Amino acid sequence: MGKLNGFLDIERQVSKTIAPKERIKNFKEFHIPLTPDQQSLQGARCMDCGVPFCQSAVELDGIVTGCPLNNLVPEWNDLITKGHYRQAAYRLLKTNNFPEFTSRVCPALCEAACTCGLHGEAVSVHENEYAIIEEAFDKGWIQPLPPLKRNDYKIAVVGSGPAGLAVADQLNKRGYHVTVFERDDRVGGLLMYGIPNMKLEKHIIERRIAIMEAEGVQFKTNSGIETKAQAEQLQEDFDRVVLACGTRLARDIPVTNRDAKGIYFAVDYLTNITKSLLDHDLKEGSFIETKGKKVLVIGGGDTGNDCVGTAIRLGCQDVIQLEMMPELPTTRSEDNPWPTWPRIKKTDYGQVESLAVFDKDPRQYQTTVKEFIKNEQGHVCGAILLSLQKDENNRMVPVAGSEKEIEVDLVFIAAGFIGAQKHVTEAFDVEMNERNCVVQTNHRTTKSNIYVAGDMKRGQSLVVWAIREGRDVAKVVDYDCMGYTNLR
């Protein structure tokens, strides 16, 4: 505990952000970190609780509270308070392979479970993590550490998202020969193309990949394993195969005129923009043109918000974001006590930018699309919206006579994902369950020597859970090959 009364004497302070109207001029990250001295003070707010829920990852009310990686939060809070950033980085990397990712894109399950949040404001764990790992990179403490000795086992990892990267990193450190296969032209999966630059600049991913390559991990891009022949060859060439392909099957909106032009899945739109940004610096004609368009985003989650922020940066005329569920309260309700995950209203960066640019929150709650309207050229030009309400069974049902027509030029469907892509699972002949996830027992699939991790196993989830999955499957593979494991 860095300071005995720190949680009483020191107020929570977080990084400043560049003003919305300024930051929307580019796709760069827009947080201005605290100084190391300021961040150390924030570490001093940690109470070093007898029961640190921040790192507990226990299930309460059907939802895990605290960090799924069991990050040693009180330990590194104490270390940065004392200015021992190098030791803090060592403790942080004990449980988290990629703090530079989670400190940017994780919703901070640790902070939601912080004891200080019971009657005040939580410790700024998320930003403490960011400060530690970026200080470590800046000071050159993060260097390649290839294993001193290797075994004879060859491991194939299919998919280079956070789960695939985590298992590759763990097994490579253990001395396995690891090759990661990625269908896209760049490594990173969801991190690279599913999360826009303003949340995670891509040189951050490339920085980590360069270290992993120097440590001996091989990456093969433009190398999707998606046919039976490819899957069979992979199993011949490698001793074990880990599937970490994610849940790329997007949930659709099956309504009239869904086939109209100008309607895209959100992940395809975000991928298109990021790829154009990296390849062509968003030169005209290289991406889905959004300037001057009226944009409709269907989905109120993080991906929907990313679409809002992206469309605003590209000069849209207007943006509306539909949310099927009712607006959440601004504070915890009585049936949502600490330390359960707070089911409260969150206004994210895209919505903040809409307030600044259009003087309105883009979200329309309890609303869905009944029908799209298309013009003579087959392009979407409007949508008929429908209000929803809860019935006696707590289900959202249409409100009779509530139809409303709006003008729309572009539609982005951000309604989540419904499982792994069928052609991939059929290529490996793995069994699927009713949730369209791979059937497994402790990460082992129904096929010999084939394992599964990440969203492909648990369904659509968070980056921090993907890393947890990658670390867990690495332990199972190591045990099956060696008869024991000392991986954590």
PDB file of C-alpha atoms in Angstrom, residues 257-446:
ATOM      1  CA  ASN A 257     -34.780  -4.408 -48.966  1.00  0.00           C
ATOM      2  CA  ARG A 258     -31.803  -5.660 -46.973  1.00  0.00           C
ATOM      3  CA  ASP A 259     -30.178  -6.310 -50.378  1.00  0.00           C
ATOM      4  CA  ALA A 260     -29.970  -2.578 -51.138  1.00  0.00           C
ATOM      5  CA  LYS A 261     -26.555  -1.126 -51.935  1.00  0.00           C
ATOM      6  CA  GLY A 262     -24.932   0.969 -49.244  1.00  0.00           C
ATOM      7  CA  ILE A 263     -25.701  -1.430 -46.388  1.00  0.00           C
ATOM      8  CA  TYR A 264     -22.597  -2.908 -44.754  1.00  0.00           C
ATOM      9  CA  PHE A 265     -21.694  -4.951 -41.729  1.00  0.00           C
ATOM     10  CA  ALA A 266     -19.854  -2.712 -39.271  1.00  0.00           C
ATOM     11  CA  VAL A 267     -16.749  -4.892 -39.189  1.00  0.00           C
ATOM     12  CA  ASP A 268     -16.482  -4.706 -42.990  1.00  0.00           C
ATOM     13  CA  TYR A 269     -16.778  -0.915 -42.889  1.00  0.00           C
ATOM     14  CA  LEU A 270     -14.172  -0.544 -40.140  1.00  0.00           C
ATOM     15  CA  THR A 271     -11.844  -2.953 -41.943  1.00  0.00           C
ATOM     16  CA  ASN A 272     -12.264  -1.029 -45.187  1.00  0.00           C
ATOM     17  CA  ILE A 273     -11.416   2.291 -43.550  1.00  0.00           C
ATOM     18  CA  THR A 274      -8.426   1.005 -41.572  1.00  0.00           C
ATOM     19  CA  LYS A 275      -6.988  -0.810 -44.585  1.00  0.00           C
ATOM     20  CA  SER A 276      -7.370   2.293 -46.730  1.00  0.00           C
ATOM     21  CA  LEU A 277      -5.779   4.423 -44.012  1.00  0.00           C
ATOM     22  CA  LEU A 278      -2.770   2.103 -43.783  1.00  0.00           C
ATOM     23  CA  ASP A 279      -2.400   1.406 -47.511  1.00  0.00           C
ATOM     24  CA  HIS A 280      -3.401   4.683 -49.147  1.00  0.00           C
ATOM     25  CA  ASP A 281      -3.707   7.308 -46.384  1.00  0.00           C
ATOM     26  CA  LEU A 282      -7.424   7.499 -47.166  1.00  0.00           C
ATOM     27  CA  LYS A 283      -6.953   8.725 -50.711  1.00  0.00           C
ATOM     28  CA  GLU A 284     -10.178   9.342 -52.586  1.00  0.00           C
ATOM     29  CA  GLY A 285     -11.752   6.212 -54.016  1.00  0.00           C
ATOM     30  CA  SER A 286      -9.905   3.787 -51.749  1.00  0.00           C
ATOM     31  CA  PHE A 287     -12.631   3.491 -49.102  1.00  0.00           C
ATOM     32  CA  ILE A 288     -16.385   3.594 -48.540  1.00  0.00           C
ATOM     33  CA  GLU A 289     -17.188   7.262 -49.087  1.00  0.00           C
ATOM     34  CA  THR A 290     -18.924   8.773 -46.068  1.00  0.00           C
ATOM     35  CA  LYS A 291     -18.501  12.501 -46.634  1.00  0.00           C
ATOM     36  CA  GLY A 292     -21.805  14.356 -46.820  1.00  0.00           C
ATOM     37  CA  LYS A 293     -23.800  11.167 -46.206  1.00  0.00           C
ATOM     38  CA  LYS A 294     -26.613  10.523 -43.748  1.00  0.00           C
ATOM     39  CA  VAL A 295     -25.455   7.506 -41.765  1.00  0.00           C
ATOM     40  CA  LEU A 296     -27.528   4.986 -39.819  1.00  0.00           C
ATOM     41  CA  VAL A 297     -25.708   2.722 -37.350  1.00  0.00           C
ATOM     42  CA  ILE A 298     -27.683  -0.262 -36.067  1.00  0.00           C
ATOM     43  CA  GLY A 299     -26.301  -1.351 -32.704  1.00  0.00           C
ATOM     44  CA  GLY A 300     -25.519   0.498 -29.488  1.00  0.00           C
ATOM     45  CA  GLY A 301     -22.335  -1.281 -28.426  1.00  0.00           C
ATOM     46  CA  ASP A 302     -18.639  -0.495 -28.792  1.00  0.00           C
ATOM     47  CA  THR A 303     -18.550  -1.414 -32.484  1.00  0.00           C
ATOM     48  CA  GLY A 304     -21.521   0.815 -33.202  1.00  0.00           C
ATOM     49  CA  ASN A 305     -19.786   3.654 -31.380  1.00  0.00           C
ATOM     50  CA  ASP A 306     -16.640   3.025 -33.449  1.00  0.00           C
ATOM     51  CA  CYS A 307     -18.741   3.406 -36.603  1.00  0.00           C
ATOM     52  CA  VAL A 308     -20.109   6.708 -35.294  1.00  0.00           C
ATOM     53  CA  GLY A 309     -16.630   8.060 -34.554  1.00  0.00           C
ATOM     54  CA  THR A 310     -15.304   6.856 -37.915  1.00  0.00           C
ATOM     55  CA  ALA A 311     -18.187   8.328 -39.917  1.00  0.00           C
ATOM     56  CA  ILE A 312     -17.765  11.691 -38.177  1.00  0.00           C
ATOM     57  CA  ARG A 313     -14.048  11.726 -38.987  1.00  0.00           C
ATOM     58  CA  LEU A 314     -14.895  11.090 -42.618  1.00  0.00           C
ATOM     59  CA  GLY A 315     -17.287  14.040 -42.777  1.00  0.00           C
ATOM     60  CA  CYS A 316     -20.746  12.522 -42.609  1.00  0.00           C
ATOM     61  CA  GLN A 317     -23.686  14.931 -42.756  1.00  0.00           C
ATOM     62  CA  ASP A 318     -25.552  13.249 -39.907  1.00  0.00           C
ATOM     63  CA  VAL A 319     -25.428  10.037 -37.885  1.00  0.00           C
ATOM     64  CA  ILE A 320     -28.103   8.106 -36.003  1.00  0.00           C
ATOM     65  CA  GLN A 321     -27.342   5.108 -33.790  1.00  0.00           C
ATOM     66  CA  LEU A 322     -30.144   2.687 -32.940  1.00  0.00           C
ATOM     67  CA  GLU A 323     -30.257   0.822 -29.638  1.00  0.00           C
ATOM     68  CA  MET A 324     -32.950  -1.825 -29.126  1.00  0.00           C
ATOM     69  CA  MET A 325     -32.810  -1.754 -25.333  1.00  0.00           C
ATOM     70  CA  PRO A 326     -34.037   1.018 -23.008  1.00  0.00           C
ATOM     71  CA  GLU A 327     -31.674   3.772 -21.894  1.00  0.00           C
ATOM     72  CA  LEU A 328     -29.713   2.692 -18.834  1.00  0.00           C
ATOM     73  CA  PRO A 329     -29.633   4.718 -15.584  1.00  0.00           C
ATOM     74  CA  THR A 330     -26.642   6.956 -14.870  1.00  0.00           C
ATOM     75  CA  THR A 331     -25.992   5.308 -11.483  1.00  0.00           C
ATOM     76  CA  ARG A 332     -26.237   1.749 -10.186  1.00  0.00           C
ATOM     77  CA  SER A 333     -29.709   0.477  -9.369  1.00  0.00           C
ATOM     78  CA  GLU A 334     -30.434  -1.439  -6.157  1.00  0.00           C
ATOM     79  CA  ASP A 335     -30.330  -4.774  -7.979  1.00  0.00           C
ATOM     80  CA  ASN A 336     -26.906  -3.929  -9.467  1.00  0.00           C
ATOM     81  CA  PRO A 337     -24.672  -3.498  -6.393  1.00  0.00           C
ATOM     82  CA  TRP A 338     -20.892  -3.235  -6.242  1.00  0.00           C
ATOM     83  CA  PRO A 339     -18.784  -5.197  -7.199  1.00  0.00           C
ATOM     84  CA  THR A 340     -20.984  -6.549  -9.996  1.00  0.00           C
ATOM     85  CA  TRP A 341     -20.477  -5.017 -13.437  1.00  0.00           C
ATOM     86  CA  PRO A 342     -22.256  -1.618 -13.428  1.00  0.00           C
ATOM     87  CA  ARG A 343     -25.177  -1.633 -15.832  1.00  0.00           C
ATOM     88  CA  ILE A 344     -25.193   2.129 -16.296  1.00  0.00           C
ATOM     89  CA  LYS A 345     -25.277   4.514 -19.225  1.00  0.00           C
ATOM     90  CA  LYS A 346     -21.937   4.977 -20.939  1.00  0.00           C
ATOM     91  CA  THR A 347     -21.301   7.850 -23.302  1.00  0.00           C
ATOM     92  CA  ASP A 348     -18.303   6.860 -25.406  1.00  0.00           C
ATOM     93  CA  TYR A 349     -15.987   8.937 -27.569  1.00  0.00           C
ATOM     94  CA  GLY A 350     -18.088   8.670 -30.746  1.00  0.00           C
ATOM     95  CA  GLN A 351     -21.205   9.869 -28.974  1.00  0.00           C
ATOM     96  CA  VAL A 352     -19.222  12.710 -27.364  1.00  0.00           C
ATOM     97  CA  GLU A 353     -18.023  13.737 -30.820  1.00  0.00           C
ATOM     98  CA  SER A 354     -21.575  13.677 -32.167  1.00  0.00           C
ATOM     99  CA  LEU A 355     -22.636  15.984 -29.326  1.00  0.00           C
ATOM    100  CA  ALA A 356     -19.821  18.366 -30.276  1.00  0.00           C
ATOM    101  CA  VAL A 357     -20.365  18.281 -34.045  1.00  0.00           C
ATOM    102  CA  PHE A 358     -24.135  17.822 -34.390  1.00  0.00           C
ATOM    103  CA  ASP A 359     -25.243  19.023 -30.948  1.00  0.00           C
ATOM    104  CA  LYS A 360     -26.996  15.728 -30.246  1.00  0.00           C
ATOM    105  CA  ASP A 361     -26.422  12.273 -28.841  1.00  0.00           C
ATOM    106  CA  PRO A 362     -26.781   9.950 -31.872  1.00  0.00           C
ATOM    107  CA  ARG A 363     -28.514   7.205 -29.906  1.00  0.00           C
ATOM    108  CA  GLN A 364     -32.191   6.437 -30.253  1.00  0.00           C
ATOM    109  CA  TYR A 365     -33.217   3.891 -27.633  1.00  0.00           C
ATOM    110  CA  GLN A 366     -35.865   1.172 -27.935  1.00  0.00           C
ATOM    111  CA  THR A 367     -35.786   1.507 -31.715  1.00  0.00           C
ATOM    112  CA  THR A 368     -35.148  -0.901 -34.581  1.00  0.00           C
ATOM    113  CA  VAL A 369     -35.471  -1.019 -38.374  1.00  0.00           C
ATOM    114  CA  LYS A 370     -38.655  -2.409 -39.840  1.00  0.00           C
ATOM    115  CA  GLU A 371     -37.737  -1.886 -43.494  1.00  0.00           C
ATOM    116  CA  PHE A 372     -35.112  -0.296 -45.737  1.00  0.00           C
ATOM    117  CA  ILE A 373     -36.103   1.870 -48.699  1.00  0.00           C
ATOM    118  CA  LYS A 374     -34.084   1.787 -51.906  1.00  0.00           C
ATOM    119  CA  ASN A 375     -34.128   4.040 -54.966  1.00  0.00           C
ATOM    120  CA  GLU A 376     -34.305   3.142 -58.671  1.00  0.00           C
ATOM    121  CA  GLN A 377     -30.553   2.464 -58.695  1.00  0.00           C
ATOM    122  CA  GLY A 378     -30.986  -0.102 -55.927  1.00  0.00           C
ATOM    123  CA  HIS A 379     -29.191   2.037 -53.333  1.00  0.00           C
ATOM    124  CA  VAL A 380     -30.545   2.538 -49.841  1.00  0.00           C
ATOM    125  CA  CYS A 381     -32.188   5.956 -49.488  1.00  0.00           C
ATOM    126  CA  GLY A 382     -34.247   5.577 -46.359  1.00  0.00           C
ATOM    127  CA  ALA A 383     -35.377   3.389 -43.491  1.00  0.00           C
ATOM    128  CA  ILE A 384     -38.608   2.855 -41.624  1.00  0.00           C
ATOM    129  CA  LEU A 385     -37.925   2.788 -37.906  1.00  0.00           C
ATOM    130  CA  LEU A 386     -40.067   1.093 -35.305  1.00  0.00           C
ATOM    131  CA  SER A 387     -40.302   1.787 -31.587  1.00  0.00           C
ATOM    132  CA  LEU A 388     -40.022  -1.082 -29.094  1.00  0.00           C
ATOM    133  CA  GLN A 389     -41.287  -1.703 -25.584  1.00  0.00           C
ATOM    134  CA  LYS A 390     -41.006  -4.480 -23.011  1.00  0.00           C
ATOM    135  CA  ASP A 391     -43.880  -6.947 -22.731  1.00  0.00           C
ATOM    136  CA  GLU A 392     -44.991  -8.906 -19.668  1.00  0.00           C
ATOM    137  CA  ASN A 393     -42.151 -11.416 -20.298  1.00  0.00           C
ATOM    138  CA  ASN A 394     -39.560  -8.627 -20.401  1.00  0.00           C
ATOM    139  CA  ARG A 395     -39.050  -9.058 -24.150  1.00  0.00           C
ATOM    140  CA  MET A 396     -38.716  -6.120 -26.535  1.00  0.00           C
ATOM    141  CA  VAL A 397     -41.749  -6.040 -28.868  1.00  0.00           C
ATOM    142  CA  PRO A 398     -42.921  -3.522 -31.510  1.00  0.00           C
ATOM    143  CA  VAL A 399     -45.177  -0.633 -30.578  1.00  0.00           C
ATOM    144  CA  ALA A 400     -48.170  -0.600 -32.917  1.00  0.00           C
ATOM    145  CA  GLY A 401     -48.366   2.469 -35.149  1.00  0.00           C
ATOM    146  CA  SER A 402     -44.912   3.768 -34.171  1.00  0.00           C
ATOM    147  CA  GLU A 403     -43.366   3.589 -37.663  1.00  0.00           C
ATOM    148  CA  LYS A 404     -41.238   6.569 -38.700  1.00  0.00           C
ATOM    149  CA  GLU A 405     -39.435   7.104 -42.003  1.00  0.00           C
ATOM    150  CA  ILE A 406     -35.982   8.709 -42.154  1.00  0.00           C
ATOM    151  CA  GLU A 407     -33.574   9.526 -44.991  1.00  0.00           C
ATOM    152  CA  VAL A 408     -30.462   7.349 -45.078  1.00  0.00           C
ATOM    153  CA  ASP A 409     -27.476   7.142 -47.451  1.00  0.00           C
ATOM    154  CA  LEU A 410     -25.380   4.538 -45.653  1.00  0.00           C
ATOM    155  CA  VAL A 411     -26.208   1.829 -43.129  1.00  0.00           C
ATOM    156  CA  PHE A 412     -23.755   0.009 -40.855  1.00  0.00           C
ATOM    157  CA  ILE A 413     -25.021  -3.082 -39.046  1.00  0.00           C
ATOM    158  CA  ALA A 414     -23.263  -3.463 -35.690  1.00  0.00           C
ATOM    159  CA  ALA A 415     -25.529  -6.086 -34.165  1.00  0.00           C
ATOM    160  CA  GLY A 416     -22.756  -8.364 -32.925  1.00  0.00           C
ATOM    161  CA  PHE A 417     -21.601 -11.786 -34.071  1.00  0.00           C
ATOM    162  CA  ILE A 418     -23.285 -15.166 -33.965  1.00  0.00           C
ATOM    163  CA  GLY A 419     -20.343 -17.543 -34.072  1.00  0.00           C
ATOM    164  CA  ALA A 420     -17.516 -18.991 -36.091  1.00  0.00           C
ATOM    165  CA  GLN A 421     -17.661 -19.104 -39.874  1.00  0.00           C
ATOM    166  CA  LYS A 422     -18.996 -22.430 -41.056  1.00  0.00           C
ATOM    167  CA  HIS A 423     -16.469 -23.063 -43.824  1.00  0.00           C
ATOM    168  CA  VAL A 424     -13.602 -22.841 -41.315  1.00  0.00           C
ATOM    169  CA  THR A 425     -15.132 -25.233 -38.789  1.00  0.00           C
ATOM    170  CA  GLU A 426     -16.112 -27.651 -41.560  1.00  0.00           C
ATOM    171  CA  ALA A 427     -12.576 -27.583 -42.936  1.00  0.00           C
ATOM    172  CA  PHE A 428     -11.283 -28.902 -39.612  1.00  0.00           C
ATOM    173  CA  ASP A 429     -14.340 -31.129 -39.100  1.00  0.00           C
ATOM    174  CA  VAL A 430     -14.823 -29.928 -35.515  1.00  0.00           C
ATOM    175  CA  GLU A 431     -18.158 -30.311 -33.764  1.00  0.00           C
ATOM    176  CA  MET A 432     -20.247 -27.202 -33.112  1.00  0.00           C
ATOM    177  CA  ASN A 433     -22.798 -26.436 -30.390  1.00  0.00           C
ATOM    178  CA  GLU A 434     -26.118 -24.577 -30.528  1.00  0.00           C
ATOM    179  CA  ARG A 435     -24.316 -21.236 -30.018  1.00  0.00           C
ATOM    180  CA  ASN A 436     -22.250 -21.865 -33.137  1.00  0.00           C
ATOM    181  CA  CYS A 437     -19.095 -22.238 -31.060  1.00  0.00           C
ATOM    182  CA  VAL A 438     -16.671 -25.149 -31.217  1.00  0.00           C
ATOM    183  CA  VAL A 439     -17.457 -28.026 -28.863  1.00  0.00           C
ATOM    184  CA  GLN A 440     -14.527 -28.555 -26.503  1.00  0.00           C
ATOM    185  CA  THR A 441     -13.437 -29.973 -23.185  1.00  0.00           C
ATOM    186  CA  ASN A 442     -10.790 -27.831 -21.526  1.00  0.00           C
ATOM    187  CA  HIS A 443      -9.918 -26.372 -24.954  1.00  0.00           C
ATOM    188  CA  ARG A 444      -9.565 -29.818 -26.575  1.00  0.00           C
ATOM    189  CA  THR A 445     -11.932 -30.236 -29.544  1.00  0.00           C
ATOM    190  CA  THR A 446     -13.539 -33.480 -30.665  1.00  0.00           C
TER     191      THR A 446
END
